Amino acid sequence: FFSTCGVSIERSDMISVGFFDEDFSGYGGEDEELGFRLFRNGVRLVWCADALMWDTDDSLTLDRVCSKYRQYGLGSGLLLFTKHPDYRKYSPFSKLEPINFKSDGIRTIITKLLMRMVLLPWVAHLVRKALSMIDHLPYNPPNLLYKYVFSASYLEGVRERNTPADWNEIKGHTYNLRSRIM
């Protein structure tokens, strides 16, 4: 995962990969896509555990984050995987994308089916409600619960979109996400 809200990049590296891709008009994917192009261009990505970052968005709630993940599943994830099919092996969300019986291997098909059996909407709703009730307390719920709810929200977006039967049907790698998300 590559998030540009707390990253430093050499100007020359940004110029060499072409900055942000403006095809991403909804939430998500634009920084991952940039990070993947930097990675493929040989830019060394280094994690700095001691770095501090402050997020001044105090309106960020669990419901708002889930809504963002739903929007990501609705369109930006599709655009990211369409532009960079080889990125699928690095993204945990690729296993939540629709099953493609022509190109997915048997292991991927089984994984995608299992993910759909585990990420049940009613269970995600209950976990989300429970997290909302305890989210403000000093107790930190297990991170796995948040991952579950965020993954279920992404999958909700995937289920809402009209996905082409074949990834290659999206012409020219442009896909109007703004009309699908707004």
Coordinates of N, CA and C in Angstrom, one line a residue, residues 8-138:
S8 N 7.5 11.3 0.9 CA 8.4 12.3 0.2 C 9.0 11.6 -1.0
I9 N 9.0 12.3 -2.2 CA 9.4 11.7 -3.4 C 10.3 12.7 -4.1
E10 N 11.4 12.2 -4.7 CA 12.3 13.1 -5.4 C 11.5 13.7 -6.6
R11 N 11.7 15.0 -6.9 CA 11.1 15.6 -8.0 C 11.4 14.9 -9.3
S12 N 12.6 14.5 -9.5 CA 13.0 13.8 -10.8 C 12.3 12.5 -10.9
D13 N 12.0 11.8 -9.8 CA 11.3 10.5 -9.9 C 9.8 10.8 -10.3
M14 N 9.2 11.9 -9.8 CA 7.9 12.2 -10.1 C 7.8 12.6 -11.6
I15 N 8.7 13.3 -12.1 CA 8.7 13.7 -13.5 C 8.9 12.5 -14.4
S16 N 9.8 11.6 -14.0 CA 10.0 10.4 -14.8 C 8.8 9.5 -14.9
V17 N 7.9 9.4 -13.9 CA 6.7 8.5 -14.0 C 5.5 9.3 -14.5
G18 N 5.5 10.6 -14.5 CA 4.4 11.4 -15.0 C 3.4 11.8 -14.0
F19 N 3.7 12.0 -12.8 CA 2.8 12.5 -11.7 C 1.5 11.6 -11.6
F20 N 0.5 12.2 -10.9 CA -0.7 11.5 -10.7 C -1.5 11.3 -12.0
D21 N -2.1 10.1 -12.1 CA -3.0 9.8 -13.3 C -4.4 10.5 -13.0
E22 N -4.7 11.4 -13.9 CA -6.0 12.1 -13.7 C -7.2 11.3 -14.1
D23 N -7.0 10.1 -14.6 CA -8.2 9.3 -14.9 C -8.9 8.9 -13.6
F24 N -8.2 8.9 -12.5 CA -8.8 8.6 -11.2 C -9.6 9.8 -10.7
S25 N -10.9 9.7 -10.8 CA -11.8 10.8 -10.4 C -12.5 10.6 -9.1
G26 N -12.6 9.3 -8.7 CA -13.3 9.0 -7.5 C -12.3 8.7 -6.4
Y27 N -12.8 8.2 -5.3 CA -11.9 7.9 -4.1 C -11.0 6.7 -4.5
G28 N -9.8 6.8 -4.1 CA -8.9 5.6 -4.1 C -8.2 5.3 -5.4
G29 N -7.1 4.7 -5.3 CA -6.4 4.1 -6.4 C -5.3 5.0 -7.0
E30 N -5.5 6.4 -6.9 CA -4.5 7.3 -7.6 C -3.1 7.2 -6.9
D31 N -3.1 7.1 -5.6 CA -1.8 7.0 -5.0 C -1.1 5.6 -5.1
E32 N -2.0 4.6 -5.0 CA -1.4 3.2 -5.3 C -0.9 3.1 -6.7
E33 N -1.6 3.7 -7.6 CA -1.2 3.6 -9.0 C 0.1 4.3 -9.2
L34 N 0.3 5.5 -8.6 CA 1.5 6.3 -8.7 C 2.6 5.5 -8.0
G35 N 2.4 4.9 -6.8 CA 3.4 4.1 -6.1 C 3.8 2.9 -6.9
F36 N 2.9 2.3 -7.7 CA 3.3 1.1 -8.5 C 4.1 1.5 -9.6
R37 N 3.8 2.7 -10.3 CA 4.7 3.2 -11.4 C 6.1 3.5 -10.9
L38 N 6.1 4.1 -9.7 CA 7.5 4.4 -9.1 C 8.2 3.1 -8.8
F39 N 7.6 2.1 -8.2 CA 8.2 0.8 -8.0 C 8.7 0.2 -9.2
R40 N 7.8 0.2 -10.3 CA 8.2 -0.4 -11.6 C 9.4 0.3 -12.2
N41 N 9.5 1.6 -11.9 CA 10.5 2.4 -12.5 C 11.8 2.3 -11.7
G42 N 11.8 1.5 -10.7 CA 13.1 1.2 -9.9 C 13.3 2.2 -8.7
V43 N 12.3 3.0 -8.4 CA 12.4 3.9 -7.2 C 12.3 3.0 -6.0
R44 N 13.3 3.2 -5.1 CA 13.3 2.4 -3.9 C 12.3 3.0 -2.9
L45 N 11.3 2.2 -2.4 CA 10.4 2.7 -1.4 C 10.8 2.3 0.0
V46 N 10.9 3.2 0.9 CA 11.4 2.9 2.2 C 10.4 3.3 3.3
W47 N 10.1 2.4 4.2 CA 9.2 2.7 5.3 C 10.0 3.3 6.4
C48 N 9.5 4.4 7.0 CA 10.1 5.0 8.1 C 9.2 4.9 9.3
A49 N 9.4 4.0 10.2 CA 8.5 3.8 11.3 C 8.5 5.0 12.3
D50 N 9.6 5.7 12.3 CA 9.7 6.9 13.3 C 9.0 8.1 12.8
A51 N 8.6 8.2 11.5 CA 8.0 9.4 10.9 C 6.7 9.6 11.6
L52 N 6.4 10.9 11.8 CA 5.1 11.3 12.4 C 4.3 12.1 11.4
M53 N 3.0 11.8 11.4 CA 2.1 12.5 10.5 C 0.8 12.8 11.3
W54 N 0.3 14.0 11.0 CA -1.0 14.4 11.7 C -2.0 14.5 10.6
D55 N -3.2 13.9 10.8 CA -4.3 14.1 9.9 C -5.3 15.0 10.5
T56 N -5.5 16.2 9.9 CA -6.4 17.2 10.5 C -7.8 17.0 10.2
D57 N -8.2 15.9 9.5 CA -9.6 15.6 9.2 C -10.2 14.9 10.4
D58 N -10.8 15.7 11.2 CA -11.4 15.2 12.4 C -12.9 14.7 12.2
S59 N -13.3 14.8 10.9 CA -14.7 14.3 10.6 C -14.6 12.8 10.1
L60 N -13.5 12.2 10.1 CA -13.3 10.9 9.6 C -13.9 9.9 10.6
T61 N -15.0 9.3 10.2 CA -15.7 8.3 11.0 C -15.6 7.0 10.4
L62 N -16.0 5.9 11.1 CA -16.0 4.6 10.6 C -17.0 4.5 9.4
D63 N -18.1 5.1 9.5 CA -19.1 5.1 8.3 C -18.5 5.8 7.1
R64 N -17.8 6.9 7.3 CA -17.2 7.6 6.2 C -16.1 6.8 5.5
V65 N -15.3 6.2 6.3 CA -14.2 5.3 5.8 C -14.8 4.2 5.0
C66 N -15.9 3.5 5.5 CA -16.5 2.5 4.8 C -17.1 3.0 3.5
S67 N -17.7 4.2 3.5 CA -18.2 4.7 2.3 C -17.1 4.9 1.2
K68 N -15.9 5.4 1.7 CA -14.8 5.5 0.8 C -14.3 4.2 0.2
Y69 N -14.3 3.2 1.0 CA -13.9 1.8 0.5 C -15.0 1.3 -0.5
R70 N -16.2 1.6 -0.3 CA -17.3 1.2 -1.2 C -17.1 1.9 -2.5
Q71 N -16.8 3.2 -2.5 CA -16.5 4.0 -3.7 C -15.3 3.4 -4.4
Y72 N -14.3 3.0 -3.7 CA -13.1 2.4 -4.3 C -13.5 1.1 -5.0
G73 N -14.3 0.3 -4.4 CA -14.7 -0.9 -5.1 C -15.6 -0.7 -6.2
L74 N -16.4 0.4 -6.2 CA -17.3 0.8 -7.2 C -16.6 1.1 -8.5
G75 N -15.4 1.7 -8.4 CA -14.8 2.2 -9.7 C -13.3 2.2 -9.7
S76 N -12.7 2.9 -8.7 CA -11.2 3.1 -8.8 C -10.4 1.8 -8.8
G77 N -10.9 0.8 -8.1 CA -10.2 -0.5 -8.1 C -10.2 -1.1 -9.5
L78 N -11.3 -1.0 -10.1 CA -11.4 -1.6 -11.5 C -10.4 -0.8 -12.4
L79 N -10.4 0.5 -12.3 CA -9.5 1.3 -13.2 C -8.0 0.9 -12.9
L80 N -7.7 0.8 -11.6 CA -6.3 0.4 -11.2 C -5.9 -0.9 -11.8
F81 N -6.8 -1.9 -11.7 CA -6.4 -3.3 -12.2 C -6.5 -3.4 -13.7
T82 N -7.3 -2.5 -14.3 CA -7.3 -2.5 -15.8 C -6.1 -1.8 -16.3
K83 N -5.6 -0.8 -15.7 CA -4.4 -0.1 -16.2 C -3.1 -1.0 -15.9
H84 N -3.2 -1.7 -14.8 CA -2.0 -2.4 -14.4 C -2.4 -3.8 -13.9
P85 N -2.7 -4.7 -14.9 CA -3.1 -6.1 -14.5 C -2.1 -6.8 -13.6
D86 N -0.8 -6.5 -13.8 CA 0.2 -7.1 -13.0 C 0.2 -6.6 -11.5
Y87 N -0.5 -5.5 -11.2 CA -0.6 -5.0 -9.8 C -1.5 -5.9 -9.0
R88 N -2.3 -6.7 -9.6 CA -3.3 -7.6 -8.9 C -2.6 -8.5 -7.8
K89 N -1.4 -8.9 -8.2 CA -0.7 -9.8 -7.2 C -0.2 -9.1 -6.0
Y90 N -0.2 -7.8 -6.0 CA 0.3 -7.0 -4.8 C -0.9 -6.5 -4.0
S91 N -2.0 -6.5 -4.5 CA -3.2 -5.8 -3.8 C -4.1 -6.9 -3.2
P92 N -4.4 -6.7 -1.9 CA -5.4 -7.6 -1.2 C -6.8 -7.4 -1.8
F93 N -7.1 -6.3 -2.4 CA -8.4 -6.1 -3.0 C -8.6 -6.9 -4.3
S94 N -7.6 -7.3 -4.9 CA -7.7 -8.1 -6.2 C -8.6 -9.3 -6.0
K95 N -8.5 -9.9 -4.8 CA -9.3 -11.1 -4.5 C -10.8 -10.8 -4.3
L96 N -11.1 -9.6 -4.2 CA -12.5 -9.2 -4.1 C -13.1 -8.8 -5.4
E97 N -12.3 -8.7 -6.5 CA -12.8 -8.4 -7.8 C -13.6 -9.6 -8.4
P98 N -14.5 -9.3 -9.4 CA -15.3 -10.4 -9.9 C -14.4 -11.6 -10.4
I99 N -15.0 -12.7 -10.4 CA -14.3 -13.9 -10.9 C -14.3 -13.9 -12.4
N100 N -13.1 -14.1 -13.0 CA -13.0 -14.2 -14.4 C -12.6 -15.6 -14.8
F101 N -13.5 -16.4 -15.2 CA -13.2 -17.9 -15.4 C -12.3 -18.1 -16.6
K102 N -12.1 -17.0 -17.5 CA -11.2 -17.1 -18.6 C -9.7 -16.9 -18.2
S103 N -9.5 -16.0 -17.2 CA -8.1 -15.6 -16.9 C -7.7 -16.0 -15.5
D104 N -8.6 -16.1 -14.6 CA -8.2 -16.5 -13.2 C -7.8 -18.0 -13.1
G105 N -6.8 -18.2 -12.4 CA -6.4 -19.6 -12.2 C -7.3 -20.2 -11.1
I106 N -7.2 -21.6 -11.0 CA -8.1 -22.3 -10.1 C -7.9 -21.8 -8.6
R107 N -6.7 -21.5 -8.2 CA -6.4 -21.1 -6.8 C -7.1 -19.7 -6.6
T108 N -7.0 -18.8 -7.6 CA -7.6 -17.5 -7.5 C -9.1 -17.6 -7.4
I109 N -9.7 -18.5 -8.2 CA -11.1 -18.6 -8.3 C -11.6 -19.2 -6.9
I110 N -10.9 -20.1 -6.3 CA -11.3 -20.7 -5.0 C -11.2 -19.6 -4.0
T111 N -10.1 -18.8 -4.0 CA -9.9 -17.7 -3.0 C -11.0 -16.7 -3.1
K112 N -11.4 -16.3 -4.3 CA -12.4 -15.3 -4.5 C -13.8 -15.9 -4.0
L113 N -14.1 -17.1 -4.3 CA -15.3 -17.7 -3.8 C -15.3 -17.8 -2.2
L114 N -14.2 -18.1 -1.6 CA -14.1 -18.2 -0.2 C -14.3 -16.8 0.4
M115 N -13.7 -15.8 -0.2 CA -13.8 -14.4 0.3 C -15.3 -14.0 0.3
R116 N -16.0 -14.4 -0.7 CA -17.4 -14.0 -0.8 C -18.2 -14.8 0.3
M117 N -17.8 -16.0 0.6 CA -18.5 -16.7 1.7 C -18.3 -16.1 3.0
V118 N -17.1 -15.6 3.3 CA -16.7 -15.1 4.6 C -17.2 -13.6 4.8
L119 N -17.2 -12.8 3.7 CA -17.6 -11.4 3.8 C -19.1 -11.3 3.6
L120 N -19.8 -11.8 4.5 CA -21.3 -11.7 4.4 C -21.8 -10.3 4.8
P121 N -22.6 -9.7 4.0 CA -23.1 -8.4 4.3 C -23.7 -8.2 5.7
W122 N -24.5 -9.2 6.1 CA -25.1 -9.1 7.4 C -24.1 -9.1 8.6
V123 N -23.1 -10.0 8.4 CA -22.0 -10.1 9.4 C -21.2 -8.8 9.4
A124 N -20.9 -8.2 8.3 CA -20.2 -7.0 8.2 C -21.0 -5.9 8.8
H125 N -22.3 -5.9 8.6 CA -23.1 -4.8 9.3 C -23.1 -4.9 10.8
L126 N -23.1 -6.1 11.3 CA -23.1 -6.3 12.8 C -21.7 -5.9 13.3
V127 N -20.6 -6.3 12.7 CA -19.3 -5.9 13.1 C -19.1 -4.4 13.1
R128 N -19.6 -3.8 12.0 CA -19.5 -2.4 11.8 C -20.3 -1.6 12.9
K129 N -21.5 -2.1 13.3 CA -22.3 -1.5 14.4 C -21.5 -1.6 15.7
A130 N -21.0 -2.8 16.0 CA -20.2 -3.0 17.2 C -19.0 -2.1 17.3
L131 N -18.3 -2.0 16.2 CA -17.1 -1.1 16.2 C -17.5 0.3 16.4
S132 N -18.6 0.7 15.8 CA -19.1 2.1 15.9 C -19.4 2.4 17.4
M133 N -19.9 1.4 18.1 CA -20.3 1.6 19.5 C -19.0 1.8 20.4
I134 N -17.9 1.1 20.1 CA -16.7 1.1 20.9 C -15.6 1.9 20.4
D135 N -15.8 2.5 19.2 CA -14.7 3.1 18.5 C -14.1 4.3 19.3
H136 N -14.9 5.0 20.0 CA -14.5 6.2 20.8 C -13.8 5.8 22.1
L137 N -13.9 4.6 22.5 CA -13.4 4.2 23.8 C -11.9 4.0 23.8
P138 N -11.2 4.1 24.9 CA -9.7 3.9 24.9 C -9.3 2.5 24.5

